[in-house]
Amino acid sequence: LIESTFTADEARVYRQGGDVVISLLGIKFPSGRSTIEANSASLMAKVRQSLALFPGAPMTVEGHTDAHGSDSTNLILSQDRADAVKQYIVTNFGADPERITSIGYGEAPPVSTNETAEGRARNRRIDLVIHVGARP
């Protein structure tokens, strides 16, 4: 099971309709930046292992931020981060860029409160939505 691949701090895995969602809570970006840092390498190795279970399945990389900063800045930042993760997957995993879409949602929808540091950290995430039922 994919769920057992990740610790609770790294990712949450769940089904959403016909899709499998890997919500990467453990991926860390510097504040206001979209650089995937070296300390995310072990997490991304687990992502690679998980994605290998769905060869050829299309995927959407969704970027989310916390509510700090302006809506427009967060929207741009979330798109930049989603693009960075897509590029990482294409470059490091050899994935087909035509099968991956990246979308930034800014601070919406939050999965936790923005009133605490822990809540904000949970809201800053990348969701990998694997479209399992899609036709190649």
JSON list of C-alpha atoms in Angstrom, two decimals:
[
{"chain": "A", "resi": 1, "resn": "LEU", "atom": "CA", "xyz": [0.00, 0.00, 0.00]},
{"chain": "A", "resi": 2, "resn": "ILE", "atom": "CA", "xyz": [1.19, 3.47, -0.87]},
{"chain": "A", "resi": 3, "resn": "GLU", "atom": "CA", "xyz": [-0.02, 4.83, 2.47]},
{"chain": "A", "resi": 4, "resn": "SER", "atom": "CA", "xyz": [2.61, 2.79, 4.33]},
{"chain": "A", "resi": 5, "resn": "THR", "atom": "CA", "xyz": [5.40, 4.28, 2.20]},
{"chain": "A", "resi": 6, "resn": "PHE", "atom": "CA", "xyz": [5.10, 7.70, 3.86]},
{"chain": "A", "resi": 7, "resn": "THR", "atom": "CA", "xyz": [5.15, 8.86, 7.47]},
{"chain": "A", "resi": 8, "resn": "ALA", "atom": "CA", "xyz": [2.27, 11.06, 8.67]},
{"chain": "A", "resi": 9, "resn": "ASP", "atom": "CA", "xyz": [4.58, 14.09, 8.47]},
{"chain": "A", "resi": 10, "resn": "GLU", "atom": "CA", "xyz": [5.57, 13.33, 4.87]},
{"chain": "A", "resi": 11, "resn": "ALA", "atom": "CA", "xyz": [2.30, 12.69, 3.07]},
{"chain": "A", "resi": 12, "resn": "ARG", "atom": "CA", "xyz": [-1.33, 11.71, 3.29]},
{"chain": "A", "resi": 13, "resn": "VAL", "atom": "CA", "xyz": [-2.61, 9.30, 0.65]},
{"chain": "A", "resi": 14, "resn": "TYR", "atom": "CA", "xyz": [-6.29, 8.94, -0.16]},
{"chain": "A", "resi": 15, "resn": "ARG", "atom": "CA", "xyz": [-8.75, 8.15, -2.96]},
{"chain": "A", "resi": 16, "resn": "GLN", "atom": "CA", "xyz": [-10.85, 10.90, -4.47]},
{"chain": "A", "resi": 17, "resn": "GLY", "atom": "CA", "xyz": [-13.33, 9.42, -6.91]},
{"chain": "A", "resi": 18, "resn": "GLY", "atom": "CA", "xyz": [-11.25, 7.51, -9.48]},
{"chain": "A", "resi": 19, "resn": "ASP", "atom": "CA", "xyz": [-8.05, 9.34, -8.52]},
{"chain": "A", "resi": 20, "resn": "VAL", "atom": "CA", "xyz": [-5.30, 8.61, -6.01]},
{"chain": "A", "resi": 21, "resn": "VAL", "atom": "CA", "xyz": [-4.08, 11.72, -4.19]},
{"chain": "A", "resi": 22, "resn": "ILE", "atom": "CA", "xyz": [-0.66, 11.94, -2.56]},
{"chain": "A", "resi": 23, "resn": "SER", "atom": "CA", "xyz": [-0.77, 15.10, -0.45]},
{"chain": "A", "resi": 24, "resn": "LEU", "atom": "CA", "xyz": [2.89, 16.00, 0.15]},
{"chain": "A", "resi": 25, "resn": "LEU", "atom": "CA", "xyz": [2.89, 17.74, 3.51]},
{"chain": "A", "resi": 26, "resn": "GLY", "atom": "CA", "xyz": [6.60, 17.10, 4.02]},
{"chain": "A", "resi": 27, "resn": "ILE", "atom": "CA", "xyz": [7.93, 18.89, 0.95]},
{"chain": "A", "resi": 28, "resn": "LYS", "atom": "CA", "xyz": [9.67, 22.04, 2.13]},
{"chain": "A", "resi": 29, "resn": "PHE", "atom": "CA", "xyz": [10.28, 25.20, 0.15]},
{"chain": "A", "resi": 30, "resn": "PRO", "atom": "CA", "xyz": [12.16, 28.26, 1.41]},
{"chain": "A", "resi": 31, "resn": "SER", "atom": "CA", "xyz": [9.73, 31.03, 2.39]},
{"chain": "A", "resi": 32, "resn": "GLY", "atom": "CA", "xyz": [8.44, 32.78, -0.72]},
{"chain": "A", "resi": 33, "resn": "ARG", "atom": "CA", "xyz": [10.43, 30.51, -3.05]},
{"chain": "A", "resi": 34, "resn": "SER", "atom": "CA", "xyz": [9.76, 27.51, -5.26]},
{"chain": "A", "resi": 35, "resn": "THR", "atom": "CA", "xyz": [13.11, 25.71, -4.93]},
{"chain": "A", "resi": 36, "resn": "ILE", "atom": "CA", "xyz": [12.91, 22.05, -3.94]},
{"chain": "A", "resi": 37, "resn": "GLU", "atom": "CA", "xyz": [15.66, 21.71, -1.37]},
{"chain": "A", "resi": 38, "resn": "ALA", "atom": "CA", "xyz": [18.00, 18.75, -0.90]},
{"chain": "A", "resi": 39, "resn": "ASN", "atom": "CA", "xyz": [16.27, 17.82, 2.38]},
{"chain": "A", "resi": 40, "resn": "SER", "atom": "CA", "xyz": [13.22, 16.76, 0.31]},
{"chain": "A", "resi": 41, "resn": "ALA", "atom": "CA", "xyz": [15.24, 14.17, -1.66]},
{"chain": "A", "resi": 42, "resn": "SER", "atom": "CA", "xyz": [14.25, 11.17, 0.49]},
{"chain": "A", "resi": 43, "resn": "LEU", "atom": "CA", "xyz": [10.57, 12.18, 0.30]},
{"chain": "A", "resi": 44, "resn": "MET", "atom": "CA", "xyz": [10.82, 12.57, -3.48]},
{"chain": "A", "resi": 45, "resn": "ALA", "atom": "CA", "xyz": [12.44, 9.10, -3.71]},
{"chain": "A", "resi": 46, "resn": "LYS", "atom": "CA", "xyz": [9.33, 7.70, -2.01]},
{"chain": "A", "resi": 47, "resn": "VAL", "atom": "CA", "xyz": [7.17, 9.66, -4.47]},
{"chain": "A", "resi": 48, "resn": "ARG", "atom": "CA", "xyz": [9.07, 8.08, -7.35]},
{"chain": "A", "resi": 49, "resn": "GLN", "atom": "CA", "xyz": [8.46, 4.62, -5.87]},
{"chain": "A", "resi": 50, "resn": "SER", "atom": "CA", "xyz": [4.73, 5.37, -5.51]},
{"chain": "A", "resi": 51, "resn": "LEU", "atom": "CA", "xyz": [4.31, 6.85, -9.01]},
{"chain": "A", "resi": 52, "resn": "ALA", "atom": "CA", "xyz": [5.93, 3.73, -10.49]},
{"chain": "A", "resi": 53, "resn": "LEU", "atom": "CA", "xyz": [2.78, 1.84, -9.44]},
{"chain": "A", "resi": 54, "resn": "PHE", "atom": "CA", "xyz": [0.79, 3.88, -11.98]},
{"chain": "A", "resi": 55, "resn": "PRO", "atom": "CA", "xyz": [2.88, 3.80, -15.17]},
{"chain": "A", "resi": 56, "resn": "GLY", "atom": "CA", "xyz": [1.49, 6.08, -17.86]},
{"chain": "A", "resi": 57, "resn": "ALA", "atom": "CA", "xyz": [-1.31, 7.48, -15.68]},
{"chain": "A", "resi": 58, "resn": "PRO", "atom": "CA", "xyz": [-1.88, 11.22, -16.21]},
{"chain": "A", "resi": 59, "resn": "MET", "atom": "CA", "xyz": [-1.29, 13.39, -13.16]},
{"chain": "A", "resi": 60, "resn": "THR", "atom": "CA", "xyz": [-2.09, 16.86, -11.91]},
{"chain": "A", "resi": 61, "resn": "VAL", "atom": "CA", "xyz": [0.38, 18.60, -9.58]},
{"chain": "A", "resi": 62, "resn": "GLU", "atom": "CA", "xyz": [-1.57, 21.04, -7.38]},
{"chain": "A", "resi": 63, "resn": "GLY", "atom": "CA", "xyz": [0.26, 23.73, -5.44]},
{"chain": "A", "resi": 64, "resn": "HIS", "atom": "CA", "xyz": [-1.18, 25.23, -2.22]},
{"chain": "A", "resi": 65, "resn": "THR", "atom": "CA", "xyz": [0.11, 27.94, 0.13]},
{"chain": "A", "resi": 66, "resn": "ASP", "atom": "CA", "xyz": [-0.93, 29.19, 3.55]},
{"chain": "A", "resi": 67, "resn": "ALA", "atom": "CA", "xyz": [-2.93, 32.42, 3.93]},
{"chain": "A", "resi": 68, "resn": "HIS", "atom": "CA", "xyz": [0.06, 34.66, 4.71]},
{"chain": "A", "resi": 69, "resn": "GLY", "atom": "CA", "xyz": [0.75, 37.23, 2.01]},
{"chain": "A", "resi": 70, "resn": "SER", "atom": "CA", "xyz": [-1.55, 38.58, -0.67]},
{"chain": "A", "resi": 71, "resn": "ASP", "atom": "CA", "xyz": [-3.89, 36.35, -2.67]},
{"chain": "A", "resi": 72, "resn": "SER", "atom": "CA", "xyz": [-2.16, 37.25, -5.93]},
{"chain": "A", "resi": 73, "resn": "THR", "atom": "CA", "xyz": [1.32, 36.54, -4.53]},
{"chain": "A", "resi": 74, "resn": "ASN", "atom": "CA", "xyz": [0.15, 33.19, -3.11]},
{"chain": "A", "resi": 75, "resn": "LEU", "atom": "CA", "xyz": [-1.46, 32.23, -6.41]},
{"chain": "A", "resi": 76, "resn": "ILE", "atom": "CA", "xyz": [1.80, 32.88, -8.29]},
{"chain": "A", "resi": 77, "resn": "LEU", "atom": "CA", "xyz": [3.89, 31.13, -5.62]},
{"chain": "A", "resi": 78, "resn": "SER", "atom": "CA", "xyz": [1.64, 28.06, -5.61]},
{"chain": "A", "resi": 79, "resn": "GLN", "atom": "CA", "xyz": [1.88, 27.85, -9.42]},
{"chain": "A", "resi": 80, "resn": "ASP", "atom": "CA", "xyz": [5.67, 28.22, -9.31]},
{"chain": "A", "resi": 81, "resn": "ARG", "atom": "CA", "xyz": [5.91, 25.44, -6.71]},
{"chain": "A", "resi": 82, "resn": "ALA", "atom": "CA", "xyz": [3.59, 23.14, -8.69]},
{"chain": "A", "resi": 83, "resn": "ASP", "atom": "CA", "xyz": [5.69, 23.82, -11.80]},
{"chain": "A", "resi": 84, "resn": "ALA", "atom": "CA", "xyz": [8.89, 23.05, -9.84]},
{"chain": "A", "resi": 85, "resn": "VAL", "atom": "CA", "xyz": [7.53, 19.69, -8.67]},
{"chain": "A", "resi": 86, "resn": "LYS", "atom": "CA", "xyz": [6.37, 18.84, -12.20]},
{"chain": "A", "resi": 87, "resn": "GLN", "atom": "CA", "xyz": [9.83, 19.70, -13.53]},
{"chain": "A", "resi": 88, "resn": "TYR", "atom": "CA", "xyz": [11.47, 17.61, -10.79]},
{"chain": "A", "resi": 89, "resn": "ILE", "atom": "CA", "xyz": [9.31, 14.59, -11.70]},
{"chain": "A", "resi": 90, "resn": "VAL", "atom": "CA", "xyz": [10.04, 15.01, -15.43]},
{"chain": "A", "resi": 91, "resn": "THR", "atom": "CA", "xyz": [13.79, 15.60, -14.96]},
{"chain": "A", "resi": 92, "resn": "ASN", "atom": "CA", "xyz": [14.53, 13.09, -12.18]},
{"chain": "A", "resi": 93, "resn": "PHE", "atom": "CA", "xyz": [11.93, 10.38, -12.81]},
{"chain": "A", "resi": 94, "resn": "GLY", "atom": "CA", "xyz": [11.84, 10.50, -16.63]},
{"chain": "A", "resi": 95, "resn": "ALA", "atom": "CA", "xyz": [8.08, 11.15, -16.63]},
{"chain": "A", "resi": 96, "resn": "ASP", "atom": "CA", "xyz": [6.34, 12.31, -19.81]},
{"chain": "A", "resi": 97, "resn": "PRO", "atom": "CA", "xyz": [5.69, 16.08, -19.42]},
{"chain": "A", "resi": 98, "resn": "GLU", "atom": "CA", "xyz": [2.62, 15.72, -21.67]},
{"chain": "A", "resi": 99, "resn": "ARG", "atom": "CA", "xyz": [0.97, 13.57, -18.98]},
{"chain": "A", "resi": 100, "resn": "ILE", "atom": "CA", "xyz": [1.50, 16.06, -16.15]},
{"chain": "A", "resi": 101, "resn": "THR", "atom": "CA", "xyz": [-0.48, 19.25, -15.58]},
{"chain": "A", "resi": 102, "resn": "SER", "atom": "CA", "xyz": [0.52, 21.75, -12.89]},
{"chain": "A", "resi": 103, "resn": "ILE", "atom": "CA", "xyz": [-1.94, 24.14, -11.26]},
{"chain": "A", "resi": 104, "resn": "GLY", "atom": "CA", "xyz": [-1.51, 26.66, -8.46]},
{"chain": "A", "resi": 105, "resn": "TYR", "atom": "CA", "xyz": [-4.48, 27.22, -6.16]},
{"chain": "A", "resi": 106, "resn": "GLY", "atom": "CA", "xyz": [-2.89, 29.74, -3.79]},
{"chain": "A", "resi": 107, "resn": "GLU", "atom": "CA", "xyz": [-4.30, 29.45, -0.29]},
{"chain": "A", "resi": 108, "resn": "ALA", "atom": "CA", "xyz": [-7.45, 27.58, -1.38]},
{"chain": "A", "resi": 109, "resn": "PRO", "atom": "CA", "xyz": [-8.71, 25.17, -0.25]},
{"chain": "A", "resi": 110, "resn": "PRO", "atom": "CA", "xyz": [-7.09, 25.03, 3.19]},
{"chain": "A", "resi": 111, "resn": "VAL", "atom": "CA", "xyz": [-6.90, 21.65, 4.92]},
{"chain": "A", "resi": 112, "resn": "SER", "atom": "CA", "xyz": [-6.23, 23.20, 8.32]},
{"chain": "A", "resi": 113, "resn": "THR", "atom": "CA", "xyz": [-6.48, 26.51, 10.17]},
{"chain": "A", "resi": 114, "resn": "ASN", "atom": "CA", "xyz": [-4.24, 29.40, 9.16]},
{"chain": "A", "resi": 115, "resn": "GLU", "atom": "CA", "xyz": [-4.33, 30.66, 12.77]},
{"chain": "A", "resi": 116, "resn": "THR", "atom": "CA", "xyz": [-1.51, 28.38, 14.00]},
{"chain": "A", "resi": 117, "resn": "ALA", "atom": "CA", "xyz": [1.99, 27.61, 12.70]},
{"chain": "A", "resi": 118, "resn": "GLU", "atom": "CA", "xyz": [1.09, 23.90, 12.52]},
{"chain": "A", "resi": 119, "resn": "GLY", "atom": "CA", "xyz": [-2.06, 24.63, 10.53]},
{"chain": "A", "resi": 120, "resn": "ARG", "atom": "CA", "xyz": [-0.23, 26.91, 8.11]},
{"chain": "A", "resi": 121, "resn": "ALA", "atom": "CA", "xyz": [2.43, 24.23, 7.62]},
{"chain": "A", "resi": 122, "resn": "ARG", "atom": "CA", "xyz": [-0.28, 21.69, 6.70]},
{"chain": "A", "resi": 123, "resn": "ASN", "atom": "CA", "xyz": [-1.79, 24.14, 4.21]},
{"chain": "A", "resi": 124, "resn": "ARG", "atom": "CA", "xyz": [1.57, 24.58, 2.45]},
{"chain": "A", "resi": 125, "resn": "ARG", "atom": "CA", "xyz": [1.52, 21.42, 0.39]},
{"chain": "A", "resi": 126, "resn": "ILE", "atom": "CA", "xyz": [1.71, 19.86, -3.04]},
{"chain": "A", "resi": 127, "resn": "ASP", "atom": "CA", "xyz": [-1.07, 17.43, -3.99]},
{"chain": "A", "resi": 128, "resn": "LEU", "atom": "CA", "xyz": [-0.21, 14.85, -6.65]},
{"chain": "A", "resi": 129, "resn": "VAL", "atom": "CA", "xyz": [-3.51, 13.77, -8.18]},
{"chain": "A", "resi": 130, "resn": "ILE", "atom": "CA", "xyz": [-2.99, 10.55, -10.14]},
{"chain": "A", "resi": 131, "resn": "HIS", "atom": "CA", "xyz": [-5.81, 9.96, -12.61]},
{"chain": "A", "resi": 132, "resn": "VAL", "atom": "CA", "xyz": [-5.84, 6.17, -12.30]},
{"chain": "A", "resi": 133, "resn": "GLY", "atom": "CA", "xyz": [-8.99, 5.57, -14.33]},
{"chain": "A", "resi": 134, "resn": "ALA", "atom": "CA", "xyz": [-7.93, 7.77, -17.26]},
{"chain": "A", "resi": 135, "resn": "ARG", "atom": "CA", "xyz": [-7.20, 6.20, -20.62]},
{"chain": "A", "resi": 136, "resn": "PRO", "atom": "CA", "xyz": [-3.65, 6.53, -21.99]}
]
